[in-house]
Amino acid sequence: MKSITTLLKERTVLGDGGYLIELERRGCVDSGSGREKVGTGKGSGQFTPEVAIENPDALRELHREFLRAGSQVLQALTFFGTREKLSRAGYGADTERINTAAVKLAQEIAGDRALVAGSVSRTQLTEREGMGSLDKSRDHIAEQIRLLKDAGVDFLILETFFHLAEMQVALKCASDSGLPAIATMSFRPLITQCTDGHTPAECAKVMSDHGAVAVGANCEQEPKRMLPLVREMRAAVNVPIAAQPAAFRTTDDCHCFTRQPAFPDDLETIQVSRREFEAFGRLAKKEGITYVGGCCGCSPAYIRALANGLAAAQ
Ligand SMILES: [Zn+2]
């Protein structure tokens, strides 16, 4: 397999879709909504990846479906897999086992047909304890990246960070590990700035300056809503651009699905059609967005539509 940096130079790379929401729909991931209000930014909002050890066959099957849909990268399901987040969900002692198992499962299905990326996301400490917690974040993120590297991931996807400051911490940890990293911020409640007040262009510059091999956005918005912010990033930097939108309809007042009343138990009512992902694939190709995939709400059918859109644009 070619490296991610080589692939990004050659053509548009097709990633995969959202694992946690899809596996929650299949009954294998806990949304936490039965116990607490999810999506306020304060609750633990479970959505943790213990499925890797508790129901590995379900995870294997979803990897297989994304691969069949055309994904050239499979993300190990290590999202929300820091010891910090896992501890709050009751799985702290299994941190190493979950991260290692998730990588091994993705590798088993990818074989030599796809690259395996380790997914690293925010710890939720900044929402919970403020910016003073960044040193703690650093320890947790560094630990997870070490586990992912030991398990043999090809590269990292740093995703769904709300604070640019925590993303910088993660990029520093990635750089220390020697693994290439794609870095994507998530914007809420609006696409105009991230939670610690930086515009998409500023985020792109900082992530690029910190050595990300591609920069962009993921989650929270559907493709149409995300495109303007990704364009702003593209105009600000010279590195490849990545976009992994969600498949849920947002509103002019609130550009994020996790603050819609439908999150998390009525998401079907705001699901966008896979057609929007086909159109997104065509546009991405035309506009030079070089890494595309989907986030929450993107089942394999959406990735297949995205693949069709990319192919149609050639
Ligand atoms: Zn998402």
PDB file of C-alpha atoms and ligand atoms in Angstrom:
ATOM      1  CA  MET A   1       0.000   0.000   0.000  1.00  0.00           C
ATOM      2  CA  LYS A   2       1.081   3.534  -0.750  1.00  0.00           C
ATOM      3  CA  SER A   3       1.316   5.944   2.157  1.00  0.00           C
ATOM      4  CA  ILE A   4      -1.420   8.471   2.844  1.00  0.00           C
ATOM      5  CA  THR A   5       0.865  11.346   1.819  1.00  0.00           C
ATOM      6  CA  THR A   6       1.506   9.691  -1.562  1.00  0.00           C
ATOM      7  CA  LEU A   7      -2.197   8.927  -2.102  1.00  0.00           C
ATOM      8  CA  LEU A   8      -3.138  12.538  -1.302  1.00  0.00           C
ATOM      9  CA  LYS A   9      -0.769  13.749  -4.003  1.00  0.00           C
ATOM     10  CA  GLU A  10      -2.150  11.400  -6.638  1.00  0.00           C
ATOM     11  CA  ARG A  11      -5.933  11.720  -6.486  1.00  0.00           C
ATOM     12  CA  THR A  12      -8.933  12.237  -4.249  1.00  0.00           C
ATOM     13  CA  VAL A  13      -8.835   9.725  -1.421  1.00  0.00           C
ATOM     14  CA  LEU A  14     -12.119   8.133  -0.347  1.00  0.00           C
ATOM     15  CA  GLY A  15     -12.382   7.553   3.384  1.00  0.00           C
ATOM     16  CA  ASP A  16     -15.149   5.738   5.235  1.00  0.00           C
ATOM     17  CA  GLY A  17     -18.247   6.769   7.144  1.00  0.00           C
ATOM     18  CA  GLY A  18     -19.474   7.132  10.712  1.00  0.00           C
ATOM     19  CA  TYR A  19     -19.110   4.089  12.933  1.00  0.00           C
ATOM     20  CA  LEU A  20     -20.618   5.031  16.290  1.00  0.00           C
ATOM     21  CA  ILE A  21     -24.035   6.251  15.121  1.00  0.00           C
ATOM     22  CA  GLU A  22     -24.380   3.325  12.712  1.00  0.00           C
ATOM     23  CA  LEU A  23     -23.416   0.796  15.389  1.00  0.00           C
ATOM     24  CA  GLU A  24     -25.742   2.531  17.856  1.00  0.00           C
ATOM     25  CA  ARG A  25     -28.546   1.972  15.346  1.00  0.00           C
ATOM     26  CA  ARG A  26     -27.515  -1.669  15.163  1.00  0.00           C
ATOM     27  CA  GLY A  27     -27.762  -1.944  18.946  1.00  0.00           C
ATOM     28  CA  CYS A  28     -24.039  -2.302  19.647  1.00  0.00           C
ATOM     29  CA  VAL A  29     -23.105   1.167  20.948  1.00  0.00           C
ATOM     30  CA  ASP A  30     -24.591   2.998  23.939  1.00  0.00           C
ATOM     31  CA  SER A  31     -25.718   6.580  23.221  1.00  0.00           C
ATOM     32  CA  GLY A  32     -26.045   7.293  26.938  1.00  0.00           C
ATOM     33  CA  SER A  33     -29.381   9.014  26.336  1.00  0.00           C
ATOM     34  CA  GLY A  34     -31.229   6.640  28.652  1.00  0.00           C
ATOM     35  CA  ARG A  35     -29.323   8.036  31.624  1.00  0.00           C
ATOM     36  CA  GLU A  36     -28.545  11.653  30.876  1.00  0.00           C
ATOM     37  CA  LYS A  37     -28.996  14.549  28.507  1.00  0.00           C
ATOM     38  CA  VAL A  38     -26.589  13.953  25.643  1.00  0.00           C
ATOM     39  CA  GLY A  39     -25.215  16.664  23.386  1.00  0.00           C
ATOM     40  CA  THR A  40     -25.062  19.606  25.752  1.00  0.00           C
ATOM     41  CA  GLY A  41     -21.281  19.513  25.717  1.00  0.00           C
ATOM     42  CA  LYS A  42     -21.315  18.830  29.464  1.00  0.00           C
ATOM     43  CA  GLY A  43     -22.676  15.321  29.819  1.00  0.00           C
ATOM     44  CA  SER A  44     -20.444  12.311  29.268  1.00  0.00           C
ATOM     45  CA  GLY A  45     -22.615  11.456  26.249  1.00  0.00           C
ATOM     46  CA  GLN A  46     -21.349   7.935  26.101  1.00  0.00           C
ATOM     47  CA  PHE A  47     -20.834   6.932  22.405  1.00  0.00           C
ATOM     48  CA  THR A  48     -17.624   5.105  23.361  1.00  0.00           C
ATOM     49  CA  PRO A  49     -15.928   2.363  21.304  1.00  0.00           C
ATOM     50  CA  GLU A  50     -16.109  -0.686  23.633  1.00  0.00           C
ATOM     51  CA  VAL A  51     -17.891  -2.523  20.799  1.00  0.00           C
ATOM     52  CA  ALA A  52     -14.348  -3.425  19.657  1.00  0.00           C
ATOM     53  CA  ILE A  53     -14.057  -5.858  22.568  1.00  0.00           C
ATOM     54  CA  GLU A  54     -17.715  -6.552  23.337  1.00  0.00           C
ATOM     55  CA  ASN A  55     -19.068  -7.196  19.850  1.00  0.00           C
ATOM     56  CA  PRO A  56     -16.125  -7.420  17.454  1.00  0.00           C
ATOM     57  CA  ASP A  57     -18.156  -9.182  14.757  1.00  0.00           C
ATOM     58  CA  ALA A  58     -20.459  -6.166  14.411  1.00  0.00           C
ATOM     59  CA  LEU A  59     -17.451  -3.894  13.935  1.00  0.00           C
ATOM     60  CA  ARG A  60     -15.811  -6.315  11.482  1.00  0.00           C
ATOM     61  CA  GLU A  61     -18.999  -6.371   9.429  1.00  0.00           C
ATOM     62  CA  LEU A  62     -19.247  -2.564   9.236  1.00  0.00           C
ATOM     63  CA  HIS A  63     -15.581  -2.295   8.186  1.00  0.00           C
ATOM     64  CA  ARG A  64     -16.284  -4.892   5.489  1.00  0.00           C
ATOM     65  CA  GLU A  65     -19.286  -2.885   4.242  1.00  0.00           C
ATOM     66  CA  PHE A  66     -17.280   0.350   3.996  1.00  0.00           C
ATOM     67  CA  LEU A  67     -14.486  -1.466   2.166  1.00  0.00           C
ATOM     68  CA  ARG A  68     -17.010  -2.908  -0.280  1.00  0.00           C
ATOM     69  CA  ALA A  69     -18.417   0.613  -0.794  1.00  0.00           C
ATOM     70  CA  GLY A  70     -14.996   1.765  -1.993  1.00  0.00           C
ATOM     71  CA  SER A  71     -13.235   3.143   1.102  1.00  0.00           C
ATOM     72  CA  GLN A  72      -9.480   3.377   0.644  1.00  0.00           C
ATOM     73  CA  VAL A  73      -9.006   4.091   4.333  1.00  0.00           C
ATOM     74  CA  LEU A  74     -10.635   2.296   7.255  1.00  0.00           C
ATOM     75  CA  GLN A  75     -10.630   4.196  10.512  1.00  0.00           C
ATOM     76  CA  ALA A  76     -10.034   2.020  13.524  1.00  0.00           C
ATOM     77  CA  LEU A  77     -12.950   2.658  15.865  1.00  0.00           C
ATOM     78  CA  THR A  78     -10.887   4.427  18.506  1.00  0.00           C
ATOM     79  CA  PHE A  79     -12.973   7.619  18.532  1.00  0.00           C
ATOM     80  CA  PHE A  80     -13.541   8.732  22.171  1.00  0.00           C
ATOM     81  CA  GLY A  81     -10.946   6.122  23.097  1.00  0.00           C
ATOM     82  CA  THR A  82      -8.795   8.136  25.495  1.00  0.00           C
ATOM     83  CA  ARG A  83      -8.524   6.823  29.048  1.00  0.00           C
ATOM     84  CA  GLU A  84     -10.299  10.014  30.187  1.00  0.00           C
ATOM     85  CA  LYS A  85     -13.449   9.435  28.138  1.00  0.00           C
ATOM     86  CA  LEU A  86     -13.433   5.645  28.567  1.00  0.00           C
ATOM     87  CA  SER A  87     -13.129   6.017  32.353  1.00  0.00           C
ATOM     88  CA  ARG A  88     -16.258   8.144  32.484  1.00  0.00           C
ATOM     89  CA  ALA A  89     -18.083   5.449  30.546  1.00  0.00           C
ATOM     90  CA  GLY A  90     -16.798   2.743  32.903  1.00  0.00           C
ATOM     91  CA  TYR A  91     -14.163   1.288  30.564  1.00  0.00           C
ATOM     92  CA  GLY A  92     -11.000   3.055  31.730  1.00  0.00           C
ATOM     93  CA  ALA A  93      -9.279  -0.207  32.707  1.00  0.00           C
ATOM     94  CA  ASP A  94      -9.869  -1.498  29.166  1.00  0.00           C
ATOM     95  CA  THR A  95      -8.266   1.484  27.410  1.00  0.00           C
ATOM     96  CA  GLU A  96      -5.338  -0.476  26.003  1.00  0.00           C
ATOM     97  CA  ARG A  97      -7.430  -3.510  25.103  1.00  0.00           C
ATOM     98  CA  ILE A  98     -10.090  -1.437  23.270  1.00  0.00           C
ATOM     99  CA  ASN A  99      -7.599   0.611  21.255  1.00  0.00           C
ATOM    100  CA  THR A 100      -5.504  -2.415  20.308  1.00  0.00           C
ATOM    101  CA  ALA A 101      -8.506  -4.555  19.399  1.00  0.00           C
ATOM    102  CA  ALA A 102     -10.029  -1.792  17.264  1.00  0.00           C
ATOM    103  CA  VAL A 103      -6.825  -1.413  15.242  1.00  0.00           C
ATOM    104  CA  LYS A 104      -6.395  -5.174  14.800  1.00  0.00           C
ATOM    105  CA  LEU A 105      -9.995  -5.554  13.561  1.00  0.00           C
ATOM    106  CA  ALA A 106      -9.573  -2.765  11.000  1.00  0.00           C
ATOM    107  CA  GLN A 107      -6.266  -4.271   9.842  1.00  0.00           C
ATOM    108  CA  GLU A 108      -7.805  -7.710   9.539  1.00  0.00           C
ATOM    109  CA  ILE A 109     -10.521  -6.415   7.179  1.00  0.00           C
ATOM    110  CA  ALA A 110      -8.342  -3.888   5.317  1.00  0.00           C
ATOM    111  CA  GLY A 111      -5.641  -6.418   4.446  1.00  0.00           C
ATOM    112  CA  ASP A 112      -3.682  -4.849   1.600  1.00  0.00           C
ATOM    113  CA  ARG A 113      -6.778  -3.159   0.143  1.00  0.00           C
ATOM    114  CA  ALA A 114      -7.038  -0.119   2.425  1.00  0.00           C
ATOM    115  CA  LEU A 115      -4.942   1.904   4.836  1.00  0.00           C
ATOM    116  CA  VAL A 116      -5.826   1.863   8.532  1.00  0.00           C
ATOM    117  CA  ALA A 117      -6.084   5.180  10.347  1.00  0.00           C
ATOM    118  CA  GLY A 118      -6.175   5.590  14.114  1.00  0.00           C
ATOM    119  CA  SER A 119      -8.963   7.980  15.076  1.00  0.00           C
ATOM    120  CA  VAL A 120      -8.138  10.415  17.880  1.00  0.00           C
ATOM    121  CA  SER A 121     -10.732  12.885  19.094  1.00  0.00           C
ATOM    122  CA  ARG A 122     -11.098  15.507  21.791  1.00  0.00           C
ATOM    123  CA  THR A 123     -11.008  14.311  25.403  1.00  0.00           C
ATOM    124  CA  GLN A 124     -14.037  16.464  26.406  1.00  0.00           C
ATOM    125  CA  LEU A 125     -11.861  17.866  29.211  1.00  0.00           C
ATOM    126  CA  THR A 126     -11.856  21.359  27.697  1.00  0.00           C
ATOM    127  CA  GLU A 127     -15.669  21.485  27.651  1.00  0.00           C
ATOM    128  CA  ARG A 128     -15.775  20.042  31.142  1.00  0.00           C
ATOM    129  CA  GLU A 129     -12.904  21.730  32.976  1.00  0.00           C
ATOM    130  CA  GLY A 130     -11.790  24.597  30.731  1.00  0.00           C
ATOM    131  CA  MET A 131      -8.486  25.421  29.068  1.00  0.00           C
ATOM    132  CA  GLY A 132      -6.539  24.750  32.260  1.00  0.00           C
ATOM    133  CA  SER A 133      -6.999  21.055  31.551  1.00  0.00           C
ATOM    134  CA  LEU A 134      -4.823  21.002  28.421  1.00  0.00           C
ATOM    135  CA  ASP A 135      -1.901  19.361  30.222  1.00  0.00           C
ATOM    136  CA  LYS A 136      -4.174  16.504  31.235  1.00  0.00           C
ATOM    137  CA  SER A 137      -5.447  16.299  27.656  1.00  0.00           C
ATOM    138  CA  ARG A 138      -1.871  16.019  26.457  1.00  0.00           C
ATOM    139  CA  ASP A 139      -1.184  13.012  28.697  1.00  0.00           C
ATOM    140  CA  HIS A 140      -4.365  11.214  27.597  1.00  0.00           C
ATOM    141  CA  ILE A 141      -3.918  11.926  23.890  1.00  0.00           C
ATOM    142  CA  ALA A 142      -0.222  11.001  23.987  1.00  0.00           C
ATOM    143  CA  GLU A 143      -1.118   7.712  25.664  1.00  0.00           C
ATOM    144  CA  GLN A 144      -3.745   6.884  23.043  1.00  0.00           C
ATOM    145  CA  ILE A 145      -1.441   7.753  20.155  1.00  0.00           C
ATOM    146  CA  ARG A 146       1.245   5.504  21.661  1.00  0.00           C
ATOM    147  CA  LEU A 147      -1.273   2.625  21.824  1.00  0.00           C
ATOM    148  CA  LEU A 148      -2.339   3.230  18.217  1.00  0.00           C
ATOM    149  CA  LYS A 149       1.259   3.378  17.015  1.00  0.00           C
ATOM    150  CA  ASP A 150       2.141   0.175  18.882  1.00  0.00           C
ATOM    151  CA  ALA A 151      -0.855  -1.528  17.253  1.00  0.00           C
ATOM    152  CA  GLY A 152       0.493  -0.515  13.847  1.00  0.00           C
ATOM    153  CA  VAL A 153      -1.826   2.133  12.357  1.00  0.00           C
ATOM    154  CA  ASP A 154      -0.658   3.653   9.065  1.00  0.00           C
ATOM    155  CA  PHE A 155      -1.509   7.205  10.070  1.00  0.00           C
ATOM    156  CA  LEU A 156      -3.737   9.238  12.391  1.00  0.00           C
ATOM    157  CA  ILE A 157      -6.966  11.156  11.845  1.00  0.00           C
ATOM    158  CA  LEU A 158      -7.315  13.818  14.545  1.00  0.00           C
ATOM    159  CA  GLU A 159     -11.007  14.668  14.364  1.00  0.00           C
ATOM    160  CA  THR A 160     -13.987  16.291  16.043  1.00  0.00           C
ATOM    161  CA  PHE A 161     -11.942  18.770  18.056  1.00  0.00           C
ATOM    162  CA  PHE A 162     -13.994  21.779  19.148  1.00  0.00           C
ATOM    163  CA  HIS A 163     -11.047  23.776  20.541  1.00  0.00           C
ATOM    164  CA  LEU A 164      -8.103  24.658  18.338  1.00  0.00           C
ATOM    165  CA  ALA A 165      -5.922  24.713  21.464  1.00  0.00           C
ATOM    166  CA  GLU A 166      -6.633  21.031  22.123  1.00  0.00           C
ATOM    167  CA  MET A 167      -6.078  20.222  18.443  1.00  0.00           C
ATOM    168  CA  GLN A 168      -2.636  21.839  18.719  1.00  0.00           C
ATOM    169  CA  VAL A 169      -1.888  19.589  21.679  1.00  0.00           C
ATOM    170  CA  ALA A 170      -2.962  16.550  19.635  1.00  0.00           C
ATOM    171  CA  LEU A 171      -0.891  17.615  16.621  1.00  0.00           C
ATOM    172  CA  LYS A 172       2.165  17.993  18.852  1.00  0.00           C
ATOM    173  CA  CYS A 173       1.592  14.461  20.220  1.00  0.00           C
ATOM    174  CA  ALA A 174       1.156  13.149  16.659  1.00  0.00           C
ATOM    175  CA  SER A 175       4.336  14.831  15.544  1.00  0.00           C
ATOM    176  CA  ASP A 176       6.238  13.354  18.527  1.00  0.00           C
ATOM    177  CA  SER A 177       4.993   9.903  17.488  1.00  0.00           C
ATOM    178  CA  GLY A 178       6.302  10.289  13.939  1.00  0.00           C
ATOM    179  CA  LEU A 179       2.935   9.253  12.434  1.00  0.00           C
ATOM    180  CA  PRO A 180       1.429  11.416   9.662  1.00  0.00           C
ATOM    181  CA  ALA A 181      -1.826  13.071  10.743  1.00  0.00           C
ATOM    182  CA  ILE A 182      -4.885  14.442   8.989  1.00  0.00           C
ATOM    183  CA  ALA A 183      -6.462  17.112  11.209  1.00  0.00           C
ATOM    184  CA  THR A 184     -10.128  18.115  11.063  1.00  0.00           C
ATOM    185  CA  MET A 185     -11.954  20.494  13.380  1.00  0.00           C
ATOM    186  CA  SER A 186     -15.687  20.415  14.140  1.00  0.00           C
ATOM    187  CA  PHE A 187     -17.586  23.675  14.254  1.00  0.00           C
ATOM    188  CA  ARG A 188     -20.548  24.389  16.499  1.00  0.00           C
ATOM    189  CA  PRO A 189     -22.936  25.984  17.001  1.00  0.00           C
ATOM    190  CA  LEU A 190     -22.001  27.953  13.842  1.00  0.00           C
ATOM    191  CA  ILE A 191     -19.469  27.341  11.081  1.00  0.00           C
ATOM    192  CA  THR A 192     -17.965  30.806  11.503  1.00  0.00           C
ATOM    193  CA  GLN A 193     -15.690  29.911  14.407  1.00  0.00           C
ATOM    194  CA  CYS A 194     -14.608  27.003  16.575  1.00  0.00           C
ATOM    195  CA  THR A 195     -15.370  26.885  20.294  1.00  0.00           C
ATOM    196  CA  ASP A 196     -12.234  28.816  21.305  1.00  0.00           C
ATOM    197  CA  GLY A 197     -12.983  31.538  18.789  1.00  0.00           C
ATOM    198  CA  HIS A 198     -10.915  30.854  15.654  1.00  0.00           C
ATOM    199  CA  THR A 199     -12.209  31.112  12.106  1.00  0.00           C
ATOM    200  CA  PRO A 200     -11.926  28.138   9.766  1.00  0.00           C
ATOM    201  CA  ALA A 201      -9.072  29.914   7.928  1.00  0.00           C
ATOM    202  CA  GLU A 202      -7.162  30.455  11.183  1.00  0.00           C
ATOM    203  CA  CYS A 203      -7.704  26.829  12.184  1.00  0.00           C
ATOM    204  CA  ALA A 204      -6.434  25.638   8.813  1.00  0.00           C
ATOM    205  CA  LYS A 205      -3.280  27.747   9.054  1.00  0.00           C
ATOM    206  CA  VAL A 206      -2.460  26.611  12.573  1.00  0.00           C
ATOM    207  CA  MET A 207      -3.098  22.923  11.789  1.00  0.00           C
ATOM    208  CA  SER A 208      -0.968  23.181   8.663  1.00  0.00           C
ATOM    209  CA  ASP A 209       1.818  24.959  10.563  1.00  0.00           C
ATOM    210  CA  HIS A 210       1.740  22.129  13.115  1.00  0.00           C
ATOM    211  CA  GLY A 211       2.527  19.616  10.398  1.00  0.00           C
ATOM    212  CA  ALA A 212      -0.858  18.093   9.475  1.00  0.00           C
ATOM    213  CA  VAL A 213      -0.637  16.342   6.088  1.00  0.00           C
ATOM    214  CA  ALA A 214      -4.208  17.470   5.338  1.00  0.00           C
ATOM    215  CA  VAL A 215      -6.523  19.867   7.172  1.00  0.00           C
ATOM    216  CA  GLY A 216     -10.260  20.350   7.135  1.00  0.00           C
ATOM    217  CA  ALA A 217     -13.520  19.710   8.947  1.00  0.00           C
ATOM    218  CA  ASN A 218     -15.592  16.743  10.015  1.00  0.00           C
ATOM    219  CA  CYS A 219     -18.926  16.000  11.673  1.00  0.00           C
ATOM    220  CA  GLU A 220     -21.718  18.399  12.817  1.00  0.00           C
ATOM    221  CA  GLN A 221     -22.823  19.653   9.350  1.00  0.00           C
ATOM    222  CA  GLU A 222     -24.265  18.110   6.233  1.00  0.00           C
ATOM    223  CA  PRO A 223     -22.177  18.608   3.055  1.00  0.00           C
ATOM    224  CA  LYS A 224     -24.002  21.739   1.852  1.00  0.00           C
ATOM    225  CA  ARG A 225     -23.500  23.524   5.162  1.00  0.00           C
ATOM    226  CA  MET A 226     -19.889  22.377   5.513  1.00  0.00           C
ATOM    227  CA  LEU A 227     -18.708  23.370   2.036  1.00  0.00           C
ATOM    228  CA  PRO A 228     -18.336  27.132   2.648  1.00  0.00           C
ATOM    229  CA  LEU A 229     -16.146  26.552   5.688  1.00  0.00           C
ATOM    230  CA  VAL A 230     -13.969  24.051   3.844  1.00  0.00           C
ATOM    231  CA  ARG A 231     -13.594  26.531   0.975  1.00  0.00           C
ATOM    232  CA  GLU A 232     -12.419  29.135   3.480  1.00  0.00           C
ATOM    233  CA  MET A 233      -9.791  26.676   4.724  1.00  0.00           C
ATOM    234  CA  ARG A 234      -8.695  25.809   1.204  1.00  0.00           C
ATOM    235  CA  ALA A 235      -8.084  29.468   0.417  1.00  0.00           C
ATOM    236  CA  ALA A 236      -5.904  29.842   3.509  1.00  0.00           C
ATOM    237  CA  VAL A 237      -3.392  26.991   3.122  1.00  0.00           C
ATOM    238  CA  ASN A 238      -1.413  24.988   0.593  1.00  0.00           C
ATOM    239  CA  VAL A 239      -1.813  21.529   2.163  1.00  0.00           C
ATOM    240  CA  PRO A 240      -4.470  19.021   1.013  1.00  0.00           C
ATOM    241  CA  ILE A 241      -8.012  19.603   2.277  1.00  0.00           C
ATOM    242  CA  ALA A 242     -10.145  16.960   4.027  1.00  0.00           C
ATOM    243  CA  ALA A 243     -13.907  16.972   4.552  1.00  0.00           C
ATOM    244  CA  GLN A 244     -15.968  14.347   6.351  1.00  0.00           C
ATOM    245  CA  PRO A 245     -19.461  15.839   6.812  1.00  0.00           C
ATOM    246  CA  ALA A 246     -22.304  14.356   8.820  1.00  0.00           C
ATOM    247  CA  ALA A 247     -25.538  13.211   7.175  1.00  0.00           C
ATOM    248  CA  PHE A 248     -27.946  15.260   9.273  1.00  0.00           C
ATOM    249  CA  ARG A 249     -29.818  18.418   8.302  1.00  0.00           C
ATOM    250  CA  THR A 250     -28.875  21.527  10.288  1.00  0.00           C
ATOM    251  CA  THR A 251     -30.632  24.895  10.381  1.00  0.00           C
ATOM    252  CA  ASP A 252     -29.664  28.489   9.608  1.00  0.00           C
ATOM    253  CA  ASP A 253     -29.704  29.266  13.336  1.00  0.00           C
ATOM    254  CA  CYS A 254     -27.798  26.205  14.480  1.00  0.00           C
ATOM    255  CA  HIS A 255     -25.154  24.721  12.164  1.00  0.00           C
ATOM    256  CA  CYS A 256     -24.602  21.532  14.131  1.00  0.00           C
ATOM    257  CA  PHE A 257     -26.658  18.380  14.464  1.00  0.00           C
ATOM    258  CA  THR A 258     -25.622  17.556  18.028  1.00  0.00           C
ATOM    259  CA  ARG A 259     -27.568  20.579  19.254  1.00  0.00           C
ATOM    260  CA  GLN A 260     -30.686  19.818  17.258  1.00  0.00           C
ATOM    261  CA  PRO A 261     -33.581  18.503  19.380  1.00  0.00           C
ATOM    262  CA  ALA A 262     -33.426  15.330  17.265  1.00  0.00           C
ATOM    263  CA  PHE A 263     -30.049  14.333  18.740  1.00  0.00           C
ATOM    264  CA  PRO A 264     -29.591  11.525  19.597  1.00  0.00           C
ATOM    265  CA  ASP A 265     -32.843   9.567  19.565  1.00  0.00           C
ATOM    266  CA  ASP A 266     -34.735  11.149  16.644  1.00  0.00           C
ATOM    267  CA  LEU A 267     -31.915  11.496  14.170  1.00  0.00           C
ATOM    268  CA  GLU A 268     -33.868   9.640  11.496  1.00  0.00           C
ATOM    269  CA  THR A 269     -36.120  12.706  11.234  1.00  0.00           C
ATOM    270  CA  ILE A 270     -33.222  14.926  10.068  1.00  0.00           C
ATOM    271  CA  GLN A 271     -31.299  12.409   7.969  1.00  0.00           C
ATOM    272  CA  VAL A 272     -30.205  13.813   4.596  1.00  0.00           C
ATOM    273  CA  SER A 273     -30.377  11.622   1.542  1.00  0.00           C
ATOM    274  CA  ARG A 274     -27.369   9.839   0.106  1.00  0.00           C
ATOM    275  CA  ARG A 275     -27.934  11.970  -3.022  1.00  0.00           C
ATOM    276  CA  GLU A 276     -26.424  14.893  -1.173  1.00  0.00           C
ATOM    277  CA  PHE A 277     -23.246  12.852  -0.782  1.00  0.00           C
ATOM    278  CA  GLU A 278     -23.144  11.988  -4.455  1.00  0.00           C
ATOM    279  CA  ALA A 279     -23.388  15.717  -5.258  1.00  0.00           C
ATOM    280  CA  PHE A 280     -20.731  16.386  -2.613  1.00  0.00           C
ATOM    281  CA  GLY A 281     -18.397  13.870  -4.313  1.00  0.00           C
ATOM    282  CA  ARG A 282     -18.739  15.656  -7.658  1.00  0.00           C
ATOM    283  CA  LEU A 283     -18.089  19.067  -6.090  1.00  0.00           C
ATOM    284  CA  ALA A 284     -15.208  17.850  -3.942  1.00  0.00           C
ATOM    285  CA  LYS A 285     -13.419  16.536  -6.982  1.00  0.00           C
ATOM    286  CA  LYS A 286     -13.985  19.758  -8.903  1.00  0.00           C
ATOM    287  CA  GLU A 287     -12.978  21.986  -6.008  1.00  0.00           C
ATOM    288  CA  GLY A 288      -9.843  20.108  -5.075  1.00  0.00           C
ATOM    289  CA  ILE A 289     -10.935  18.649  -1.750  1.00  0.00           C
ATOM    290  CA  THR A 290      -8.572  15.710  -1.688  1.00  0.00           C
ATOM    291  CA  TYR A 291      -9.748  13.585   1.232  1.00  0.00           C
ATOM    292  CA  VAL A 292     -13.477  12.912   1.450  1.00  0.00           C
ATOM    293  CA  GLY A 293     -15.553  10.632   3.598  1.00  0.00           C
ATOM    294  CA  GLY A 294     -18.495  10.861   5.931  1.00  0.00           C
ATOM    295  CA  CYS A 295     -19.045  11.185   9.650  1.00  0.00           C
ATOM    296  CA  CYS A 296     -22.115  10.595  11.808  1.00  0.00           C
ATOM    297  CA  GLY A 297     -25.105   9.263   9.883  1.00  0.00           C
ATOM    298  CA  CYS A 298     -23.028   8.071   6.920  1.00  0.00           C
ATOM    299  CA  SER A 299     -23.686   4.399   6.441  1.00  0.00           C
ATOM    300  CA  PRO A 300     -21.955   2.416   3.679  1.00  0.00           C
ATOM    301  CA  ALA A 301     -24.737   3.445   1.254  1.00  0.00           C
ATOM    302  CA  TYR A 302     -23.583   7.064   1.631  1.00  0.00           C
ATOM    303  CA  ILE A 303     -19.961   6.172   0.965  1.00  0.00           C
ATOM    304  CA  ARG A 304     -21.029   4.278  -2.154  1.00  0.00           C
ATOM    305  CA  ALA A 305     -22.914   7.418  -3.285  1.00  0.00           C
ATOM    306  CA  LEU A 306     -19.826   9.527  -2.561  1.00  0.00           C
ATOM    307  CA  ALA A 307     -17.703   7.095  -4.623  1.00  0.00           C
ATOM    308  CA  ASN A 308     -20.191   7.435  -7.489  1.00  0.00           C
ATOM    309  CA  GLY A 309     -20.007  11.217  -7.285  1.00  0.00           C
ATOM    310  CA  LEU A 310     -16.196  11.147  -7.415  1.00  0.00           C
ATOM    311  CA  ALA A 311     -16.256   8.773 -10.360  1.00  0.00           C
ATOM    312  CA  ALA A 312     -18.808  10.894 -12.228  1.00  0.00           C
ATOM    313  CA  ALA A 313     -16.611  13.976 -11.855  1.00  0.00           C
ATOM    314  CA  GLN A 314     -13.604  12.355 -13.523  1.00  0.00           C
TER     315      GLN A 314
HETATM  316 ZN    ZN B   1     -19.551  12.670  13.521  1.00  0.00          ZN
END
